[in-house]
Amino acid sequence: MSTNRTRESFPLYRPAGLDLRKPDEGVQYCVKPQIQEPSTPEHIKRWRQSYKHSTGQTITHPGKVYDPLPDQQFPYGIKTKGSIHVDDVLVNKGDQGVKKFMKDLREDKYASHTREPLGRGYNRGHEFPPIVNNKDFRFGVSTKASESTKEVLYNPVGLFEPEETRKQYIKSHGMYDAGEQKKRDYNWKFNPDNHMFGKSEKIASDEMKLCLMPENKGGDEFPKTKIVSKHVEDFRDVAEEAVGKTRNLGQTNPYVNTEHRFGLQLRKKDDWDAAKCIRGEGTKLHVEPDQDLGRSTKHGFRNLTKPGDDNRVFGVPTIRDDIKKPKLKSVADTTAYGDDPAANEILFPQRFADMGLTLEDFMKPRPKDQIKRIFAAIGYEYKAGKFEGIYQRAQDIMHTTGDVSVQAFMKAVQEMDDL
């Protein structure tokens, strides 16, 4: 089937002409080329990371991949040589009869067999008396039981049988028996052994009722009314604390009203108090404005305008921009010539204000030699041709043919650097 973009009118007929198309050419093969990437050679695969993570095979060191391996039945390790067996080392313990007798004869020639027989103690050849052969015999000197340290430090009860001796110890050392009551031989009117000292608390009934109603002490009967002094009752009102009420600290007095003022009144209220004495009380003449308010009443000092001169402003202005500022201003000269710095310039000074330079110093026209020396002093030295070009550009910026300022020359240098 044809792959032309146009529709094939006669698909059954062979196309005429020469077909120059190749099977591996076209836009598809250019965008997505079917290139088979070369694989890693076999002798290099062992050195790649993919070899270490491969599955289904034994991973060995890359340097030993192609080393020849021994036979599968090859045993690794060091061969162990044959030694004496245990049966040959241990002596048969079942020797009896003639074998045992012959063995004892062979062993008797050794001194260790005589002095250290097998299964018995060491024989040193000592001859002990017959008493040693008794099974209850023990070597050494038996130790007799001595007094207990506790009984020596703390004498037990009943050590001193006489009562007089025990009383002497009580008097001298205060050594009472455990649980014994101290007796000082007082002449009691009762038996101190069963007597309890102290005051017993009586158990009362209806305690809550007595707390809320202390006046009702005899059941439903109330005590008789007693008339006491008013001073005593006032003292109780301040000193004692009533149930359900705050304590009276003396801030208020229930016997006087809120309008009451304590103290002695010196005199009756007067119209003239201290404030009135200080301020005074002026008459109508006193409160009227002065005659010289807003105008001069002194002859010869009055500012009178003439006809046609109504808008004239009298006096001296604060900023004297009407006179010329002297070249060298004196320290004692307090005249403001209009060149003083503003508040924002004082709060935010200019860049080179700490060096004594102002904006006027940068805008002041200067001769060519002075401009060249200024820029040479800060490290900008130009050749004669380049300096002349920059200087002419600075003259064009200032629209002049004479001297130029430092600011104009700096702007000309910036434009030449941007080119």
XYZ file of C-alpha atoms in Angstrom:
419
model
C 0.000 0.000 0.000
C 1.298 3.438 -0.874
C 2.296 5.797 1.943
C 1.784 9.011 -0.083
C -0.218 11.756 1.451
C -2.444 11.995 -1.616
C -5.195 9.483 -2.153
C -4.323 6.540 -4.352
C -6.848 6.512 -7.224
C -5.756 3.153 -8.627
C -4.380 1.079 -5.797
C -4.230 -2.077 -7.888
C -1.851 -0.653 -10.440
C 1.878 -0.334 -9.969
C 2.993 3.312 -9.714
C 5.018 4.634 -12.587
C 8.482 6.119 -12.269
C 11.352 5.469 -9.863
C 10.693 5.297 -6.116
C 13.551 7.088 -4.364
C 12.181 6.579 -0.832
C 14.231 4.637 1.701
C 12.721 2.639 4.531
C 14.785 4.326 7.297
C 14.281 7.944 6.263
C 11.595 10.446 7.178
C 10.516 12.870 9.894
C 9.603 10.032 12.225
C 13.120 8.602 12.135
C 14.611 12.069 12.627
C 12.512 12.853 15.696
C 12.700 9.344 17.155
C 15.790 7.703 15.759
C 15.953 3.967 16.269
C 19.537 3.721 17.385
C 20.689 0.634 19.208
C 23.018 1.679 21.985
C 26.168 -0.416 22.286
C 26.251 -2.725 25.270
C 29.026 -2.895 27.849
C 31.800 -5.323 26.908
C 31.956 -8.535 28.892
C 35.394 -7.815 30.349
C 34.175 -4.435 31.696
C 30.781 -5.470 33.157
C 32.372 -6.841 36.305
C 33.643 -3.342 37.202
C 30.224 -1.589 36.943
C 27.689 -1.004 39.729
C 25.047 -3.032 37.895
C 27.169 -6.139 38.393
C 27.091 -5.728 42.198
C 23.269 -5.467 42.203
C 22.575 -8.270 39.739
C 20.331 -11.129 40.876
C 20.495 -14.864 40.319
C 24.266 -15.229 40.454
C 27.095 -15.302 42.959
C 28.817 -11.929 43.369
C 32.588 -12.192 43.750
C 35.392 -9.663 43.653
C 35.867 -8.259 40.120
C 39.498 -9.329 40.151
C 38.559 -12.990 40.797
C 35.698 -13.399 38.336
C 37.792 -15.223 35.748
C 40.063 -17.083 38.210
C 39.924 -20.927 37.832
C 38.026 -22.678 40.641
C 39.075 -26.020 42.185
C 37.042 -29.183 42.000
C 33.678 -29.204 43.760
C 34.922 -31.964 46.116
C 37.962 -29.948 47.084
C 38.179 -29.582 50.903
C 39.239 -26.226 52.295
C 41.216 -25.632 55.485
C 44.206 -27.301 57.209
C 44.380 -31.059 57.614
C 44.483 -32.337 61.208
C 47.097 -34.980 61.955
C 46.111 -38.072 63.911
C 46.802 -38.089 67.697
C 46.662 -40.558 70.590
C 43.195 -41.791 71.376
C 41.523 -41.376 74.753
C 41.392 -45.129 75.364
C 45.155 -45.312 75.127
C 45.687 -42.375 77.463
C 43.414 -43.458 80.319
C 44.480 -46.526 82.280
C 42.014 -49.310 82.609
C 40.615 -49.075 86.144
C 39.292 -52.568 86.077
C 42.660 -54.265 86.674
C 42.212 -56.947 89.300
C 44.187 -59.878 90.660
C 47.641 -60.461 89.258
C 47.515 -57.391 87.008
C 46.877 -55.130 89.966
C 49.653 -56.776 92.018
C 52.150 -56.400 89.190
C 51.087 -52.753 88.745
C 51.620 -51.988 92.455
C 55.095 -53.517 92.275
C 55.966 -51.212 89.386
C 54.582 -48.177 91.205
C 56.306 -48.836 94.545
C 59.603 -47.666 93.252
C 58.285 -44.122 92.994
C 58.410 -41.942 96.119
C 55.265 -40.067 95.092
C 53.301 -43.324 95.124
C 54.340 -43.905 98.746
C 53.880 -40.338 100.055
C 50.932 -39.381 97.903
C 48.788 -42.478 97.338
C 45.834 -42.099 95.066
C 42.601 -41.325 96.939
C 44.267 -40.711 100.351
C 45.902 -37.825 102.177
C 49.504 -36.823 102.013
C 51.611 -39.163 104.201
C 54.492 -37.389 105.940
C 55.451 -40.278 108.232
C 54.365 -38.665 111.524
C 53.546 -40.941 114.504
C 50.528 -39.576 116.464
C 49.304 -40.789 119.901
C 46.367 -43.178 119.966
C 43.922 -40.435 121.022
C 44.246 -38.838 117.624
C 42.595 -41.842 116.047
C 39.343 -41.022 117.873
C 36.754 -39.600 115.446
C 35.705 -36.879 117.909
C 39.253 -35.598 118.310
C 39.889 -31.982 117.229
C 43.208 -30.166 117.049
C 43.717 -26.803 118.742
C 42.522 -25.209 122.004
C 38.815 -24.845 122.517
C 37.564 -21.292 123.095
C 35.367 -20.684 126.114
C 32.208 -18.609 125.678
C 32.636 -15.036 126.983
C 30.144 -12.343 127.997
C 27.962 -10.786 125.300
C 28.974 -7.301 124.215
C 25.343 -6.178 124.375
C 25.071 -7.311 127.998
C 28.311 -5.513 128.842
C 27.155 -2.204 127.282
C 23.490 -2.504 128.323
C 22.914 -4.282 131.594
C 19.949 -6.670 131.327
C 16.955 -6.485 133.621
C 17.521 -8.272 136.864
C 21.301 -8.011 136.723
C 21.366 -6.244 140.040
C 19.056 -8.221 142.207
C 19.019 -5.902 145.232
C 16.409 -3.117 144.868
C 18.674 -0.628 146.623
C 21.387 -1.102 144.024
C 18.879 -0.581 141.168
C 17.652 2.662 142.752
C 21.234 3.897 143.037
C 21.709 3.350 139.307
C 18.484 5.219 138.622
C 19.684 8.150 140.705
C 23.209 8.261 139.315
C 22.718 7.185 135.670
C 18.983 7.587 135.128
C 18.864 3.947 134.034
C 15.173 3.094 134.040
C 13.818 -0.181 132.771
C 12.085 -0.379 129.399
C 8.540 0.982 129.803
C 9.128 2.008 133.405
C 7.458 5.228 134.518
C 9.718 7.881 135.929
C 9.013 8.477 139.578
C 10.240 11.536 141.426
C 8.651 10.584 144.774
C 6.096 13.369 144.721
C 3.422 13.351 147.405
C 0.424 12.895 145.123
C -3.120 13.038 146.460
C -4.045 10.405 143.878
C -2.537 7.346 142.356
C -0.348 8.487 139.413
C -0.363 5.010 137.874
C -3.951 5.260 136.659
C -4.490 9.022 136.710
C -4.715 11.088 133.441
C -3.572 14.670 133.554
C -5.147 17.551 131.572
C -8.603 19.021 131.173
C -11.304 16.921 129.618
C -13.474 18.453 126.910
C -17.172 18.300 127.525
C -19.229 17.015 124.619
C -22.058 19.426 123.911
C -25.160 18.751 121.838
C -26.676 21.082 119.264
C -23.304 22.772 118.600
C -24.406 24.250 115.244
C -27.509 25.749 116.892
C -25.392 27.323 119.618
C -23.017 28.800 116.983
C -25.854 30.406 115.025
C -27.890 31.394 118.103
C -25.429 31.884 120.967
C -28.025 33.719 123.048
C -30.226 30.606 123.224
C -28.307 28.558 125.778
C -31.100 26.869 127.674
C -33.187 25.110 125.078
C -36.142 27.269 124.016
C -35.584 29.820 126.770
C -33.693 33.030 126.056
C -31.510 34.809 128.620
C -32.732 37.918 130.283
C -32.005 41.267 128.658
C -29.097 43.163 130.170
C -28.651 46.902 129.788
C -25.000 47.790 129.227
C -23.141 51.018 128.481
C -23.219 52.354 124.907
C -19.444 52.853 124.934
C -18.979 49.175 125.701
C -21.293 48.163 122.855
C -19.517 50.490 120.426
C -16.185 48.974 121.419
C -17.523 45.483 120.807
C -18.806 46.583 117.422
C -15.280 47.583 116.406
C -13.163 45.023 118.291
C -15.200 41.850 117.800
C -16.150 40.093 114.564
C -19.809 39.365 113.994
C -20.924 36.171 112.239
C -21.858 36.791 108.580
C -20.577 40.388 108.558
C -17.307 42.009 107.565
C -15.042 43.276 110.269
C -15.435 46.912 111.241
C -12.037 48.561 110.639
C -13.228 52.015 111.669
C -13.674 53.456 108.185
C -17.364 54.233 108.680
C -19.455 55.417 111.573
C -23.086 54.282 111.557
C -24.124 57.097 113.836
C -23.372 59.959 111.407
C -24.662 60.584 107.876
C -22.574 60.696 104.703
C -22.674 64.520 104.583
C -20.959 64.850 107.938
C -17.500 66.464 108.018
C -15.196 65.968 110.954
C -13.048 68.739 112.362
C -13.570 72.325 113.484
C -14.719 74.975 111.021
C -12.397 77.941 111.324
C -14.644 80.627 109.847
C -17.566 81.076 107.562
C -17.211 80.932 103.827
C -15.846 84.163 102.371
C -16.271 85.451 98.844
C -12.561 86.240 98.557
C -10.634 82.981 98.665
C -6.959 82.340 97.795
C -7.624 81.912 94.066
C -9.543 85.172 93.910
C -6.805 86.984 95.764
C -4.204 85.774 93.236
C -6.272 86.429 90.116
C -8.126 89.491 91.334
C -11.485 90.826 90.161
C -11.106 93.403 87.392
C -13.626 96.025 86.321
C -14.858 96.644 82.801
C -12.055 99.119 82.229
C -9.492 96.567 83.296
C -10.688 93.811 81.010
C -10.737 95.986 77.868
C -7.735 95.580 75.474
C -4.811 97.967 75.750
C -4.614 100.943 73.453
C -1.225 99.913 72.032
C -2.470 96.430 71.129
C -1.601 95.984 67.441
C -0.415 99.558 66.910
C 2.202 101.951 68.126
C 1.078 104.886 70.245
C 4.532 106.412 70.548
C 4.987 109.533 68.422
C 7.561 109.103 65.685
C 7.417 105.309 65.736
C 4.016 104.813 64.171
C 3.834 103.094 60.741
C 1.327 105.193 58.883
C 0.683 104.439 55.224
C 0.230 107.144 52.656
C -2.429 107.146 49.974
C -1.580 104.605 47.276
C 0.770 102.708 49.650
C -1.770 100.606 51.451
C -0.053 97.227 50.793
C 3.278 98.321 52.195
C 4.885 95.926 54.709
C 6.807 97.610 57.498
C 9.697 96.127 59.434
C 12.804 94.080 58.586
C 12.363 90.575 57.098
C 13.625 87.564 58.999
C 15.543 86.183 56.014
C 17.659 88.970 54.541
C 17.637 88.002 50.904
C 17.503 91.697 50.034
C 21.165 92.225 50.920
C 24.290 90.492 49.640
C 25.929 87.835 51.764
C 29.512 88.667 52.727
C 32.282 86.428 51.454
C 33.638 85.770 54.944
C 30.804 85.535 57.424
C 31.697 86.360 61.000
C 30.943 84.014 63.820
C 29.061 86.804 65.614
C 26.892 87.488 62.552
C 23.414 86.143 63.363
C 21.777 87.376 60.175
C 19.987 84.721 58.138
C 20.854 85.137 54.449
C 18.607 82.304 53.262
C 21.405 79.744 52.843
C 20.984 77.963 56.176
C 20.208 74.237 55.938
C 16.633 73.108 56.345
C 15.395 70.692 58.978
C 15.488 67.704 56.605
C 19.092 68.491 55.653
C 20.070 68.498 59.322
C 18.273 65.196 60.023
C 19.460 63.622 56.768
C 22.776 65.276 55.819
C 24.276 65.016 52.371
C 26.738 62.315 51.384
C 29.968 64.299 51.811
C 28.765 66.616 54.587
C 31.233 65.106 57.067
C 34.072 66.264 54.746
C 32.794 69.821 54.682
C 31.437 69.571 51.134
C 28.009 70.739 50.059
C 25.978 70.421 46.901
C 27.089 73.900 45.830
C 30.721 72.715 45.777
C 29.817 70.071 43.172
C 27.769 72.507 41.081
C 30.283 75.360 41.162
C 31.977 75.962 37.752
C 35.729 75.311 37.846
C 38.549 75.737 35.286
C 39.896 72.813 33.285
C 43.159 72.459 35.231
C 41.334 72.306 38.558
C 38.914 69.642 37.262
C 41.868 67.559 36.047
C 43.648 67.823 39.428
C 40.502 66.890 41.383
C 39.886 63.693 39.410
C 43.583 62.783 39.400
C 43.618 63.064 43.197
C 40.869 60.416 43.496
C 42.582 58.023 41.069
C 41.030 58.928 37.684
C 43.816 60.065 35.346
C 42.871 60.410 31.673
C 45.010 60.952 28.610
C 44.916 64.322 26.888
C 42.614 63.234 24.041
C 40.118 61.387 26.256
C 40.065 64.176 28.843
C 39.322 66.761 26.142
C 36.422 64.649 24.860
C 34.921 64.271 28.353
C 35.388 67.971 29.072
C 33.613 68.988 25.867
C 30.731 66.657 26.751
C 30.507 68.309 30.186
C 30.307 71.739 28.462
C 27.444 70.450 26.329
C 25.610 69.278 29.437
C 25.945 72.699 31.082
C 25.250 74.546 27.785
C 28.400 76.606 28.113
C 31.785 77.035 26.434
C 33.726 77.913 29.577
C 34.232 76.302 32.952
C 32.303 73.201 34.015
C 31.301 71.805 37.388
C 32.389 68.561 39.014
C 28.843 67.191 38.758
C 28.689 67.801 34.994
C 32.121 66.186 34.490
C 31.020 63.120 36.528
C 27.896 62.794 34.405
C 30.006 63.008 31.222
C 32.347 60.273 32.547
C 29.337 58.048 33.276
C 28.014 58.502 29.727
C 31.443 57.653 28.240
C 31.602 54.474 30.374
C 28.170 53.375 29.180
C 29.255 53.522 25.530
